[in-house]
C-alpha positions as a printed NumPy array, in Angstrom:
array([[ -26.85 ,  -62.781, -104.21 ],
       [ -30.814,  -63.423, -103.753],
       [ -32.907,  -61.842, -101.99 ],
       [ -32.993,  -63.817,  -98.932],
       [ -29.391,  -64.042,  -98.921],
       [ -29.444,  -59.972,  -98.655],
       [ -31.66 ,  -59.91 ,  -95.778],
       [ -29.906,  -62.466,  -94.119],
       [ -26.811,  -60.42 ,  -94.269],
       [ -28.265,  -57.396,  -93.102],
       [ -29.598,  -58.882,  -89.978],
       [ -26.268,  -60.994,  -89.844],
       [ -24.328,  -57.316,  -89.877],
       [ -26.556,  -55.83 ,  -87.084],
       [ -26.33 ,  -59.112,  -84.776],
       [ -22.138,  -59.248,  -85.236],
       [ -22.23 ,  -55.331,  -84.293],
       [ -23.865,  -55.771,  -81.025],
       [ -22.052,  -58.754,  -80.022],
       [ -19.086,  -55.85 ,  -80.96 ],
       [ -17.666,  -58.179,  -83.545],
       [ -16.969,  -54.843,  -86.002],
       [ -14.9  ,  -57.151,  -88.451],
       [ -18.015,  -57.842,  -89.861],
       [ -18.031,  -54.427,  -91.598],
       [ -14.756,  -55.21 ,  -93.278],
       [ -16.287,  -58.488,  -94.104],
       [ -19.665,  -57.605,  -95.742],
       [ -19.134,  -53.381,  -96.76 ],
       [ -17.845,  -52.677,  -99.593],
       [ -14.247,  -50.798,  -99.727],
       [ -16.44 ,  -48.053, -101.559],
       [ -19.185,  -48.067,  -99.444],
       [ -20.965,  -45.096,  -98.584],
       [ -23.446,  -43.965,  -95.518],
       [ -25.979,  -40.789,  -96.683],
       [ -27.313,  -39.693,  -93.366],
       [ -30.161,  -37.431,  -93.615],
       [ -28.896,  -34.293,  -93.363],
       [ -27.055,  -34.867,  -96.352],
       [ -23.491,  -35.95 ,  -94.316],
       [ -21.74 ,  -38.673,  -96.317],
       [ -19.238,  -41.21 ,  -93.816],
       [ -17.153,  -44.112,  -95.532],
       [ -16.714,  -47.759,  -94.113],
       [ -14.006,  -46.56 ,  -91.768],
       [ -16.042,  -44.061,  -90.114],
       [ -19.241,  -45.935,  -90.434],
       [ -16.911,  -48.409,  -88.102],
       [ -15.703,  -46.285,  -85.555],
       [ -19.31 ,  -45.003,  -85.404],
       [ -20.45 ,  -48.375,  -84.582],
       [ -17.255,  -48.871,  -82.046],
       [ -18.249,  -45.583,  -80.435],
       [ -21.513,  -46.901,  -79.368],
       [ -21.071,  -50.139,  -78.741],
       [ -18.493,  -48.803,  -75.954],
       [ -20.836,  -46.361,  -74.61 ],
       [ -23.114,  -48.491,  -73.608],
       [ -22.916,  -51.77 ,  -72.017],
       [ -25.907,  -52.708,  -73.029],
       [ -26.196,  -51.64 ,  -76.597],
       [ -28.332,  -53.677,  -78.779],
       [ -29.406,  -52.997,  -82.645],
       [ -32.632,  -54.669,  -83.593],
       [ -33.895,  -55.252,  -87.056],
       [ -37.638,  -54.055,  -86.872],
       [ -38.797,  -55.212,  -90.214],
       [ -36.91 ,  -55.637,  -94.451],
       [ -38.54 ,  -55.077,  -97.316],
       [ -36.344,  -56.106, -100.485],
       [ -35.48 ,  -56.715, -103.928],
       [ -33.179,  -57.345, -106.911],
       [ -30.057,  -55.761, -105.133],
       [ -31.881,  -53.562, -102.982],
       [ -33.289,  -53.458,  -99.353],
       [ -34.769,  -51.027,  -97.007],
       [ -35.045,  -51.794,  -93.406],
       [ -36.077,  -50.166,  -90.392],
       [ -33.797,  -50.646,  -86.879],
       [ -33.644,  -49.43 ,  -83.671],
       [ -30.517,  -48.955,  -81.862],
       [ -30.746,  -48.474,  -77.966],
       [ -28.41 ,  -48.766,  -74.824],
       [ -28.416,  -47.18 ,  -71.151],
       [ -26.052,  -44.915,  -70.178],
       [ -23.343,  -46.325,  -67.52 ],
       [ -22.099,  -42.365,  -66.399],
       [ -20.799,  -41.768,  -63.118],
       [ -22.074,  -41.186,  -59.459],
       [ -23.5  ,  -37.423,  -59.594],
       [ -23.965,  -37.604,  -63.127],
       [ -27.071,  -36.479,  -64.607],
       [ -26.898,  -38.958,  -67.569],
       [ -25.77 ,  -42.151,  -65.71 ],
       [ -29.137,  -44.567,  -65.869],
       [ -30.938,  -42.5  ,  -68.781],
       [ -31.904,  -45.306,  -71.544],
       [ -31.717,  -44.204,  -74.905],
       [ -33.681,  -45.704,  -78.515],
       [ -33.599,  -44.233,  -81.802],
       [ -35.298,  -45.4  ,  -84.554],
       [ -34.212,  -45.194,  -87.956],
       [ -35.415,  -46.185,  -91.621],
       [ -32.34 ,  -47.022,  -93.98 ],
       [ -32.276,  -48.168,  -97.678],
       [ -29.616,  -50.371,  -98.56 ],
       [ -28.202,  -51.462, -101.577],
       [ -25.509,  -54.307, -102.525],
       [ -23.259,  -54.884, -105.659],
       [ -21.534,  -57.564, -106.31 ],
       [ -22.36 ,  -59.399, -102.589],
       [ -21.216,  -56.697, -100.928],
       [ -22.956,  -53.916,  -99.153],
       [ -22.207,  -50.785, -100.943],
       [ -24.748,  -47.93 ,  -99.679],
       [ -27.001,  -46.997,  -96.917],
       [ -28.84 ,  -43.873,  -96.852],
       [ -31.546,  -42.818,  -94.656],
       [ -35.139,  -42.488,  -95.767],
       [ -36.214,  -41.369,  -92.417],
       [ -37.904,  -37.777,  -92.16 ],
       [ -35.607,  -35.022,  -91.435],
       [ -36.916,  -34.42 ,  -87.784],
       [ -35.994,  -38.236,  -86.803],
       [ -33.168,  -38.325,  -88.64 ],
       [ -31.695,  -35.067,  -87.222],
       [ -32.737,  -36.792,  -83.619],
       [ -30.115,  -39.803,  -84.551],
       [ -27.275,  -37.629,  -85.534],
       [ -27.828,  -35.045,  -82.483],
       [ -27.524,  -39.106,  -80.243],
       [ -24.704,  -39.742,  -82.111],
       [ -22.817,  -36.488,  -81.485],
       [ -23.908,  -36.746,  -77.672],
       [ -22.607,  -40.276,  -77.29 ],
       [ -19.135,  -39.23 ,  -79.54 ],
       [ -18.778,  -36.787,  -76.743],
       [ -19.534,  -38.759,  -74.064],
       [ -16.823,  -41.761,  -75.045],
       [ -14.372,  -38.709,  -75.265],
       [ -14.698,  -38.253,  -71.434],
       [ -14.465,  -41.974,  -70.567],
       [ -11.11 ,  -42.265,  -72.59 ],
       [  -9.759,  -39.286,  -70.734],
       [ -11.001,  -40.511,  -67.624],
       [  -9.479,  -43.829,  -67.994],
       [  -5.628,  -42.193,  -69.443],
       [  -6.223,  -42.383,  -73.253],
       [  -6.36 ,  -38.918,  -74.45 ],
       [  -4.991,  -39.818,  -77.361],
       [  -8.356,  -41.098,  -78.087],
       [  -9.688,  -37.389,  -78.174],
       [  -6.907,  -36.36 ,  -80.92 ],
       [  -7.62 ,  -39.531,  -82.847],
       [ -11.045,  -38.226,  -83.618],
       [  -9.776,  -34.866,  -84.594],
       [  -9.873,  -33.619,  -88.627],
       [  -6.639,  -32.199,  -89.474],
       [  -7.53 ,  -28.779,  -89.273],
       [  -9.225,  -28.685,  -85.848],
       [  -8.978,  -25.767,  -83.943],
       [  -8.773,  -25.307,  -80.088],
       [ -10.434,  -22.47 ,  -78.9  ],
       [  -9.136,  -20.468,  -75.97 ],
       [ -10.656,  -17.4  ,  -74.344],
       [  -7.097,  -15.86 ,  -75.103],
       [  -5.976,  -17.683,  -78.26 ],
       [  -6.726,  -20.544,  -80.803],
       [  -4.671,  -23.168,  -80.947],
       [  -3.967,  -25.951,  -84.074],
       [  -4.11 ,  -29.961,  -83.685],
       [  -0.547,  -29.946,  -82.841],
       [  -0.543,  -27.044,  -80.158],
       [  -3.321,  -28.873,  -78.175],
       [  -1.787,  -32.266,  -77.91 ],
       [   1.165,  -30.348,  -76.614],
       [  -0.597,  -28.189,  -74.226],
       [  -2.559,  -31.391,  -73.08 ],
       [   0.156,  -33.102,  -72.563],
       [   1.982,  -30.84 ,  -70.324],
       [  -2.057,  -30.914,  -67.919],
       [  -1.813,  -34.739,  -67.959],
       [   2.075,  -34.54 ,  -66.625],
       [   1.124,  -31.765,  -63.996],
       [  -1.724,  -33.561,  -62.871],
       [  -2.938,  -37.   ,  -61.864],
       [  -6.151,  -38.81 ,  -60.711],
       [  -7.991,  -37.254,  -63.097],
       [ -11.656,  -37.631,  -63.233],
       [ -14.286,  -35.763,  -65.096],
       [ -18.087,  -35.68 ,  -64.477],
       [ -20.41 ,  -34.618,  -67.366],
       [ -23.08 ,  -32.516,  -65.957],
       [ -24.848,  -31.002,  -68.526],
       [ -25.327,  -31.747,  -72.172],
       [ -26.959,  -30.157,  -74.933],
       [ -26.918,  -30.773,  -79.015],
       [ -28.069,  -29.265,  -81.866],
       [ -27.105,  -29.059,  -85.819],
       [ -23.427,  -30.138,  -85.769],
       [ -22.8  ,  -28.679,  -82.136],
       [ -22.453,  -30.576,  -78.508],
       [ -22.19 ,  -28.467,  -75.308],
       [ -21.075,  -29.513,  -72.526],
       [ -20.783,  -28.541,  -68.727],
       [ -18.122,  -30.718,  -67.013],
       [ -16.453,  -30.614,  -63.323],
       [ -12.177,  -31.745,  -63.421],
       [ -10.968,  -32.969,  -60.282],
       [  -7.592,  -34.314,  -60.474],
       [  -4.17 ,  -33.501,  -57.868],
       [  -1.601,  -31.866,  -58.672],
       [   1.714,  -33.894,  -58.774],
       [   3.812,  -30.845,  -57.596],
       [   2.042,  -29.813,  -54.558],
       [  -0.31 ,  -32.725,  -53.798],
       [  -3.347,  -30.231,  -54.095],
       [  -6.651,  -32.136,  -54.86 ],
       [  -8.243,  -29.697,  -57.124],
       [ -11.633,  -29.111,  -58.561],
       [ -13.127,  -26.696,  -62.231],
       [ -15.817,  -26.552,  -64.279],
       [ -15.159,  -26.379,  -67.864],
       [ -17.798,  -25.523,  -70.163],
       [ -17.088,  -26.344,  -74.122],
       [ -18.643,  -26.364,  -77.325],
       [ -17.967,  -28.944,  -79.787],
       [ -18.212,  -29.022,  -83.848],
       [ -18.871,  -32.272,  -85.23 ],
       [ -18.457,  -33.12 ,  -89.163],
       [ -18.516,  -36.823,  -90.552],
       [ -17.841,  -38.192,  -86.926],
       [ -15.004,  -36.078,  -86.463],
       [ -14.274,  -33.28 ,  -84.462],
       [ -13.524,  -30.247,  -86.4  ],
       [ -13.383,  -27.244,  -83.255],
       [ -13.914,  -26.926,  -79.685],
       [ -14.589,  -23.798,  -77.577],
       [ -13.21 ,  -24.44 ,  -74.081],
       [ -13.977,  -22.002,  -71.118],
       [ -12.347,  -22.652,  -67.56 ],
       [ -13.331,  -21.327,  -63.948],
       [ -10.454,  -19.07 ,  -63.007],
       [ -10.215,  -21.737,  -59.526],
       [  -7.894,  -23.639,  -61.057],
       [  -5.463,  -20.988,  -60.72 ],
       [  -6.763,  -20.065,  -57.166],
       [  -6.552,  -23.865,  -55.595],
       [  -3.097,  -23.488,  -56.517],
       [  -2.341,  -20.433,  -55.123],
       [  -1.396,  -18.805,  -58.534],
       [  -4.389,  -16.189,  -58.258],
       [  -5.807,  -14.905,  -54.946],
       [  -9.231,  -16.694,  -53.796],
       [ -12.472,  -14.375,  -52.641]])
C-alpha cells in the first residue's frame, strides 16, 4: 500500500470506530496485531476491540479525532484525541463530566494490514490514558449490572481472578455462583457510583446498592467500597467491602 493509502486507512479506522462500526478492526488489523501501550502492557486485536466497544458504550457521545499523520514506507505515526461525556446517573458525581485524552501512536502496516501500534507518548500522558481507560472499564461494569447483564462483569474476568471478601477469597467460579444467588434474592437493582479513584493498574470505587428484596419486599440500601486490578483490559482481582446494613434492613442483624 502507499502512503496515502495508509493514512487514509488510519483515519478510515478511527471514523468507523466512532460511528461504533468495530468490524472495521477485523477488517483492517492484522490477526497478529499488537497494541504496546506505554507502560509497557501489550493487548491483541480482540482486546484492542473490546477496548474500543467499552468506550464507545460509555459514552454517547464518544468521538476519536485524528489530530495530525506523519508517514512513510510502511510506517505512520499519528496523534488522536479520544473524548466523550459521561451519561451517569441522577446523584452521581461523574454524570456530565467531559473527558479528552490525547495520545501520540506509531503505527506500522505489513502486507495492507495494520499490524502494530505503540505509543510514543511520554509516560505521564500515557499513564493518564490507561488510568481513563481503567475508570471507564469500571464504569461500563456498573451500567451492565444495572441494566441485568452481569455476565458482562465475568466476561471481562482473566481466568484466575480472585474475589476478595473480608472473610474469604473466592475463585471465578465461586463468584458467579455467589452472584447469582444476590441477583435471585434481589430485584430492581440499581447502583450509583459515587466516588472513583485510579492509579497504576488499580480502580477504587465507592458505590450505593439499592435493590428489594424478592422475599420480603424490603427496599434496601449499602455502600460497597471495592478495589479493582486491571491487566490487559481484564480484570484480574477485586477487593469488595460491604456496610453491615444490608444485614440490618433485613432484620438479620440488630440496627443502632
Amino acid at each position: 500500500m502507499s502512503i496515502k493509502e495508509n493514512k487514509a486507512t488510519i483515519y478510515r479506522v478511527f471514523a468507523e470506530i466512532t460511528k461504533g462500526n468495530l468490524e472495521i478492526i477485523d477488517e483492517c488489523f492484522a490477526d497478529s496485531f499488537i497494541r504496546n501501550a506505554a507502560d509497557g502492557t501489550e493487548m491483541g486485536k480482540d482486546g484492542y476491540k473490546q477496548l474500543c466497544g467499552l468506550l464507545v458504550k460509555a459514552f454517547p457521545d464518544f468521538r476519536i479525532t485524528i489530530n495530525d499523520i506523519v508517514a512513510e514506507g510502511d510506517r505512520a505515526a499519528f496523534r488522536f484525541t479520544w473524548s466523550g461525556t459521561m451519561p451517569g446517573v441522577a446523584g452521581s458525581v461523574t454524570a456530565g463530566n467531559h473527558i479528552a485524552v490525547t495520545e501520540d501512536y506509531f503505527c506500522r502496516f505489513k502486507d495492507g494490514k495494520i499490524i502494530e501500534f505503540k505509543n510514543l507518548v511520554d509516560q505521564l500522558i500515557g499513564h493518564k490514558a490507561r488510568l481513563e481507560e481503567n475508570k471507564v472499564l469500571v464504569r461500563r461494569v456498573y451500567e451492565q449490572i444495572n441494566q441485568g447483564k452481569l455476565d458482562a462483569f465475568f466476561n471481562l474476568c482473566t481466568a484466575d481472578y480472585v474475589e476478595h471478601l473480608t472473610d474469604r477469597d473466592m475463585s471465578l467460579e465461586q463468584s458467579k455462583e455467589f452472584e447469582a444467588r444476590f441477583f435471585v434474592d434481589f430485584g430492581n437493582i440499581n447502583i450509583t457510583v459515587n466516588h472513583m479513584v485510579a492509579e497504576g493498574d488499580e480502580v477504587a470505587v465507592m458505590v450505593t446498592w439499592r435493590a428489594t428484596h424478592k422475599g420480603t419486599g424490603k427496599k434496601i440500601e449499602m455502600t460497597n467500597a471495592n478495589i479493582f486490578k486491571i491487566a490487559n483490559g481484564k480484570f484480574t482481582e477485586i477487593w469488595n467491602v460491604t456496610d453491615i446494613r444490608l444485614a440490618q434492613q433485613l432484620g438479620m442483624v440488630p440496627g443502632h
